[in-house]
Short mmCIF file of C-alpha atoms in Angstrom, two decimals:
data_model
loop_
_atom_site.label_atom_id
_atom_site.label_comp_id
_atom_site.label_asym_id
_atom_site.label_seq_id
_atom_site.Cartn_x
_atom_site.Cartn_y
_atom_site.Cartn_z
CA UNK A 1 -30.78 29.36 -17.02
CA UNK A 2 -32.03 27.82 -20.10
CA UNK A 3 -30.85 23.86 -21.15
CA UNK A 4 -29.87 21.66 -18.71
CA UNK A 5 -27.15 22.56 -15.98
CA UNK A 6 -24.32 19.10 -16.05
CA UNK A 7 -21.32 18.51 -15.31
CA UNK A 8 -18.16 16.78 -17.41
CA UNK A 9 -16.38 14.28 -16.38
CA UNK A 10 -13.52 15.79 -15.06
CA UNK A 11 -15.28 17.64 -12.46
CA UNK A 12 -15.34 14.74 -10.35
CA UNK A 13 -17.37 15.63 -7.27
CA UNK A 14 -18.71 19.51 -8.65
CA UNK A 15 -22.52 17.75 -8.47
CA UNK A 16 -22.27 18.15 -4.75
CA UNK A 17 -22.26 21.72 -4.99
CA UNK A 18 -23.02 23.07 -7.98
CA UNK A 19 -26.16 25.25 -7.66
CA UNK A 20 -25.85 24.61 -3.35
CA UNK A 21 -23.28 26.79 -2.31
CA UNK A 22 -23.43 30.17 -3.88
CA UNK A 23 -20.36 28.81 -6.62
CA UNK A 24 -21.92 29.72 -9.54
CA UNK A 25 -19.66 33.27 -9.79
CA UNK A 26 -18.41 33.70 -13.04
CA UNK A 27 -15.05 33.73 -12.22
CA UNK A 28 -15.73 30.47 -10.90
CA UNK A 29 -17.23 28.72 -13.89
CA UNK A 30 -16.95 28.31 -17.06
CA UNK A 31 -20.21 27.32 -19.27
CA UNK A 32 -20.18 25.85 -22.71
CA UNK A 33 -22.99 24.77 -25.59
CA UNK A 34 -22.71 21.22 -26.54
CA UNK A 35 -24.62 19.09 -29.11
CA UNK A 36 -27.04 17.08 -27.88
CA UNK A 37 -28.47 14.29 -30.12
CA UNK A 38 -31.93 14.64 -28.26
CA UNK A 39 -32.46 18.43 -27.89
CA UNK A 40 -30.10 19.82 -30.25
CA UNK A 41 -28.18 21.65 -27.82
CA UNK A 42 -27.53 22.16 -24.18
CA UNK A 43 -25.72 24.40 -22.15
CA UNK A 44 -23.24 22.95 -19.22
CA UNK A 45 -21.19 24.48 -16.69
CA UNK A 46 -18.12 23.32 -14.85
CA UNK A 47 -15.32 24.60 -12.83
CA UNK A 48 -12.41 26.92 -13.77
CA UNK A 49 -9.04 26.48 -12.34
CA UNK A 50 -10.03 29.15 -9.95
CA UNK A 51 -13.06 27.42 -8.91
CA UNK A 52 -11.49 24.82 -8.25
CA UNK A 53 -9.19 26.56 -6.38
CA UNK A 54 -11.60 28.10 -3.93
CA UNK A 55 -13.16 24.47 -3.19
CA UNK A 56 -9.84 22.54 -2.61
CA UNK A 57 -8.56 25.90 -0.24
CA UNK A 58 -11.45 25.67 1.68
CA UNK A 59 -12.34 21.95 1.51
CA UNK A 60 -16.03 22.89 0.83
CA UNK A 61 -16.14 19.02 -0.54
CA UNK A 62 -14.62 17.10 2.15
CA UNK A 63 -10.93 16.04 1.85
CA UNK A 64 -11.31 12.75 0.37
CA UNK A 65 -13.47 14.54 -2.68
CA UNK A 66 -11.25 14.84 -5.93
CA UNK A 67 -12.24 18.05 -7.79
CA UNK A 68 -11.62 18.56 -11.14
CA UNK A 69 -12.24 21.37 -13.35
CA UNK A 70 -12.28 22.73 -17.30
CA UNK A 71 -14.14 20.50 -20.54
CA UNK A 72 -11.25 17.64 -20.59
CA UNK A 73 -13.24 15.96 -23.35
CA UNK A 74 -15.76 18.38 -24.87
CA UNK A 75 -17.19 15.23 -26.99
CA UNK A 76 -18.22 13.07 -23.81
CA UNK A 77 -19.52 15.97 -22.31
CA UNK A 78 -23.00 15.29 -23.07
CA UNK A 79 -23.20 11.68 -21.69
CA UNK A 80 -21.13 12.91 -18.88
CA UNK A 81 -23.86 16.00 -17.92
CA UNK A 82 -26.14 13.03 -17.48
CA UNK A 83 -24.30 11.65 -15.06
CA UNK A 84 -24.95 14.83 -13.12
CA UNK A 85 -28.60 13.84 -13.58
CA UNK A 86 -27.75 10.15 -12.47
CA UNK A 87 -25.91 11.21 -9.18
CA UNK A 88 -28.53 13.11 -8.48
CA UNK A 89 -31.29 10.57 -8.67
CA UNK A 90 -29.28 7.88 -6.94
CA UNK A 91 -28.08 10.12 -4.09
CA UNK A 92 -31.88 11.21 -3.00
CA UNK A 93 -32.53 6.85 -2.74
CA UNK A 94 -29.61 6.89 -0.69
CA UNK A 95 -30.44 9.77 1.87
CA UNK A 96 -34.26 8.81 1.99
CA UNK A 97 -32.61 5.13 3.51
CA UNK A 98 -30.47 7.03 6.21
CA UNK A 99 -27.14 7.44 3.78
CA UNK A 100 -24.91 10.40 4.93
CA UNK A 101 -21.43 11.60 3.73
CA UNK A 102 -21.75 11.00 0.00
CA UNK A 103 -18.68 10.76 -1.71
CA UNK A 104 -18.44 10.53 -5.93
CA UNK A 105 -16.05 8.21 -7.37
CA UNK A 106 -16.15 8.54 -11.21
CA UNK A 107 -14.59 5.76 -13.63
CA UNK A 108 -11.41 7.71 -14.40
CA UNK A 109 -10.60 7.59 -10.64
CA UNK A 110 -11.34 3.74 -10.13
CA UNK A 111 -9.33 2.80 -13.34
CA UNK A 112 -6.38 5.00 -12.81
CA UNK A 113 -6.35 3.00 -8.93
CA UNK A 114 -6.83 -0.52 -10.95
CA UNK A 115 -4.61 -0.20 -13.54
CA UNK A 116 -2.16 0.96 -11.32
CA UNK A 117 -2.42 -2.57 -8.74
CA UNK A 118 -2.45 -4.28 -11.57
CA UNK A 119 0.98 -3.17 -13.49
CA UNK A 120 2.78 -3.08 -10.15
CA UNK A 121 2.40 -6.91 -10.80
CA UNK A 122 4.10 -7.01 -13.25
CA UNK A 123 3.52 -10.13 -15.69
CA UNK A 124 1.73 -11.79 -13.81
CA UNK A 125 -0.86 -8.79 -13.60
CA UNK A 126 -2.78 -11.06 -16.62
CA UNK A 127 -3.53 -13.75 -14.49
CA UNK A 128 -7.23 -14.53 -13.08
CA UNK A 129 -5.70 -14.78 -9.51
CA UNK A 130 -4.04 -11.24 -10.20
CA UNK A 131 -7.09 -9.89 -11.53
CA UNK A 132 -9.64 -11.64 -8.77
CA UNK A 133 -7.17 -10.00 -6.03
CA UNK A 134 -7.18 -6.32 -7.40
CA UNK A 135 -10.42 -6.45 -8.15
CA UNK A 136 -11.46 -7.15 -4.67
CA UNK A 137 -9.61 -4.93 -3.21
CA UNK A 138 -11.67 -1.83 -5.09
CA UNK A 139 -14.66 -4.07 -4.22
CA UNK A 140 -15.14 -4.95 -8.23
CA UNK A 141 -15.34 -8.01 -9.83
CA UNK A 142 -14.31 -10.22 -12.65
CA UNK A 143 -16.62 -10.38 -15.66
CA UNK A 144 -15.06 -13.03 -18.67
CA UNK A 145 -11.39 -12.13 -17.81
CA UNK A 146 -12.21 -8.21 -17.60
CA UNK A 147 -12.60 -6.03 -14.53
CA UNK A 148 -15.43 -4.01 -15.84
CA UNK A 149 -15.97 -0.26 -14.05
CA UNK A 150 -19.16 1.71 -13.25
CA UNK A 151 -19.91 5.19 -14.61
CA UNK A 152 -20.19 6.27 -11.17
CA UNK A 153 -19.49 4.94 -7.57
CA UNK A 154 -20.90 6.73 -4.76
CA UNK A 155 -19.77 5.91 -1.15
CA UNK A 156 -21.65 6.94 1.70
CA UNK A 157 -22.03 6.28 5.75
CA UNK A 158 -24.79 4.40 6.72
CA UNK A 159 -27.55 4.93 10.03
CA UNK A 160 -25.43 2.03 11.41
CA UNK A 161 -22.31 3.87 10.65
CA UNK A 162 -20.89 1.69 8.16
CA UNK A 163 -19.28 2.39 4.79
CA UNK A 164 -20.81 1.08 2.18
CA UNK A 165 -21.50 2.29 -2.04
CA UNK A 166 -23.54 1.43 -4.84
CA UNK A 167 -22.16 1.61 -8.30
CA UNK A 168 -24.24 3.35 -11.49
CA UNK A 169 -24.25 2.58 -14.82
CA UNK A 170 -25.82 4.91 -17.50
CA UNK A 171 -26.51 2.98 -20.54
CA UNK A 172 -27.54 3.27 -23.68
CA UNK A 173 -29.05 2.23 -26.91
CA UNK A 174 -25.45 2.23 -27.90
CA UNK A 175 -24.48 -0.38 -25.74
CA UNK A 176 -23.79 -3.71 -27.39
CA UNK A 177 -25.37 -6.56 -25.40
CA UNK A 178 -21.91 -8.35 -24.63
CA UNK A 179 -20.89 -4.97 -22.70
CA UNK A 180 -24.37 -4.41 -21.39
CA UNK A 181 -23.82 -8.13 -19.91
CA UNK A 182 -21.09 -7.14 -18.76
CA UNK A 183 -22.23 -4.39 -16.65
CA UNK A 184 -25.31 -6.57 -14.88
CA UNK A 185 -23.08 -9.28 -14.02
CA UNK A 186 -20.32 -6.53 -12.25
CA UNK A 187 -23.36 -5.96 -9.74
CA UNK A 188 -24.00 -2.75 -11.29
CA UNK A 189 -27.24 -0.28 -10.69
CA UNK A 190 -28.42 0.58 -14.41
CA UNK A 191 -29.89 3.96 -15.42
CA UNK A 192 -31.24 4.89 -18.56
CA UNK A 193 -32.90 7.30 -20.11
CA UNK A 194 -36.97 6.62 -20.65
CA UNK A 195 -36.70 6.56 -24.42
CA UNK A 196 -34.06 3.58 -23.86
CA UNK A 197 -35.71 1.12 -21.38
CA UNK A 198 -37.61 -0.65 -23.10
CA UNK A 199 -34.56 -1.50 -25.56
CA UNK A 200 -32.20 -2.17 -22.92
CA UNK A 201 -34.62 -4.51 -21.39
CA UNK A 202 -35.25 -6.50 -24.96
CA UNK A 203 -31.23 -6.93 -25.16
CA UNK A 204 -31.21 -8.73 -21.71
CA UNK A 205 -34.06 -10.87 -21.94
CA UNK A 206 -32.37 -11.95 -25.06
CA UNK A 207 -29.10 -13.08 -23.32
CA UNK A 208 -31.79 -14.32 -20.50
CA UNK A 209 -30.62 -12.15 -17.75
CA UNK A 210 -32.20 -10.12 -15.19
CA UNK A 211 -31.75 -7.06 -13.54
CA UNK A 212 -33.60 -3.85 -12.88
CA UNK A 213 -32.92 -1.19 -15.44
CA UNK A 214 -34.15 2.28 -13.69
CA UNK A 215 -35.10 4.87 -15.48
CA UNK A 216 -33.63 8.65 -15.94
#
């Protein structure tokens, strides 16, 4: 298939299986060309209601897997195919250390859980106590007042059969350095593409942090 094979956002947990388990059917998927500011274009595939269907019937992706399916936001698509890309690369580090029962968590998921603690609260949801408290309890953390959110979080069992997850970060040459900041000091694992690196790296060693910026 020429271009790259992705997956938007709202397809949740589809890079599990896309391409593994005999899915791609057409009925199945749907594929669209999007622009792409590197190659021009690229073509992407994602889930149609009846895909989606099929997995959640069957529970191909485990129970606790949200599934998604259709181009929600044809314009994010592109960043969001390379999270496909990103899952991939993190999940293979995590199964070469022993790491079994991966489980995707994207950003829309985690915010829709954090903004929902926090506005049972009610005023007092603006409070540092009310924001240190919520964001423990999604195992986040408080950056300047804001509870900033990874790209991606993948949980996973470990050879010792504990839960654990890491949470990935694509960035970009886009990123200001405040929000870039922001990301490093949330814990985050960041990801970037090759081309952005050495950039990325030049906007932290200008706010004298450090942190490991891995590339795509």
């Amino acid at each position: 298939m020429p271009g790259d094979v992705g997956v938007d956002r709202v397809c949740g947990g589809l890079a599990l299986l896309l391409g593994e388990d005999g899915l791609l059917l057409e009925q199945r998927r749907q594929m669209k060309s999007i622009p792409h500011e590197r190659k021009g274009s690229r073509q992407l595939l994602t889930l149609t209601k009846s895909g989606h269907r099929f997995l959640t019937t069957n529970r191909i992706a485990g129970k606790d897997q949200a599934l998604y399916f259709g181009f929600a936001k044809p314009r994010e698509a592109d960043h969001d195919a390379d999270l496909y890309r990103l899952y991939q690369k993190a999940a293979d580090k995590i199964e070469r250390g022993g790491g079994r029962n991966l489980r995707v968590v994207l950003d829309y998921e985690l915010k829709k859980r954090v903004y929902h603690d926090l506005a049972k609260l009610g005023p007092d949801r603006a409070s540092a106590e009310s924001k240190r408290t919520v964001a423990e309890r999604h195992e986040l953390q408080v950056v300047r007042g804001k509870i900033p959110l990874p790209d991606v979080r993948i949980e996973y069992d470990t050879l010792e059969g504990e839960r654990a997850r890491v949470d990935i970060e694509l960035a970009t040459t886009h990123y200001r350095g405040r929000h870039l900041a922001e990301k490093v000091r949330a814990g985050f694992s960041i990801y970037a593409h090759a081309n952005d690196v050495s950039n990325l790296r030049r906007v932290l060693d200008q706010r004298e942090l450090t942190a490991e910026i891995l590339s795509l």
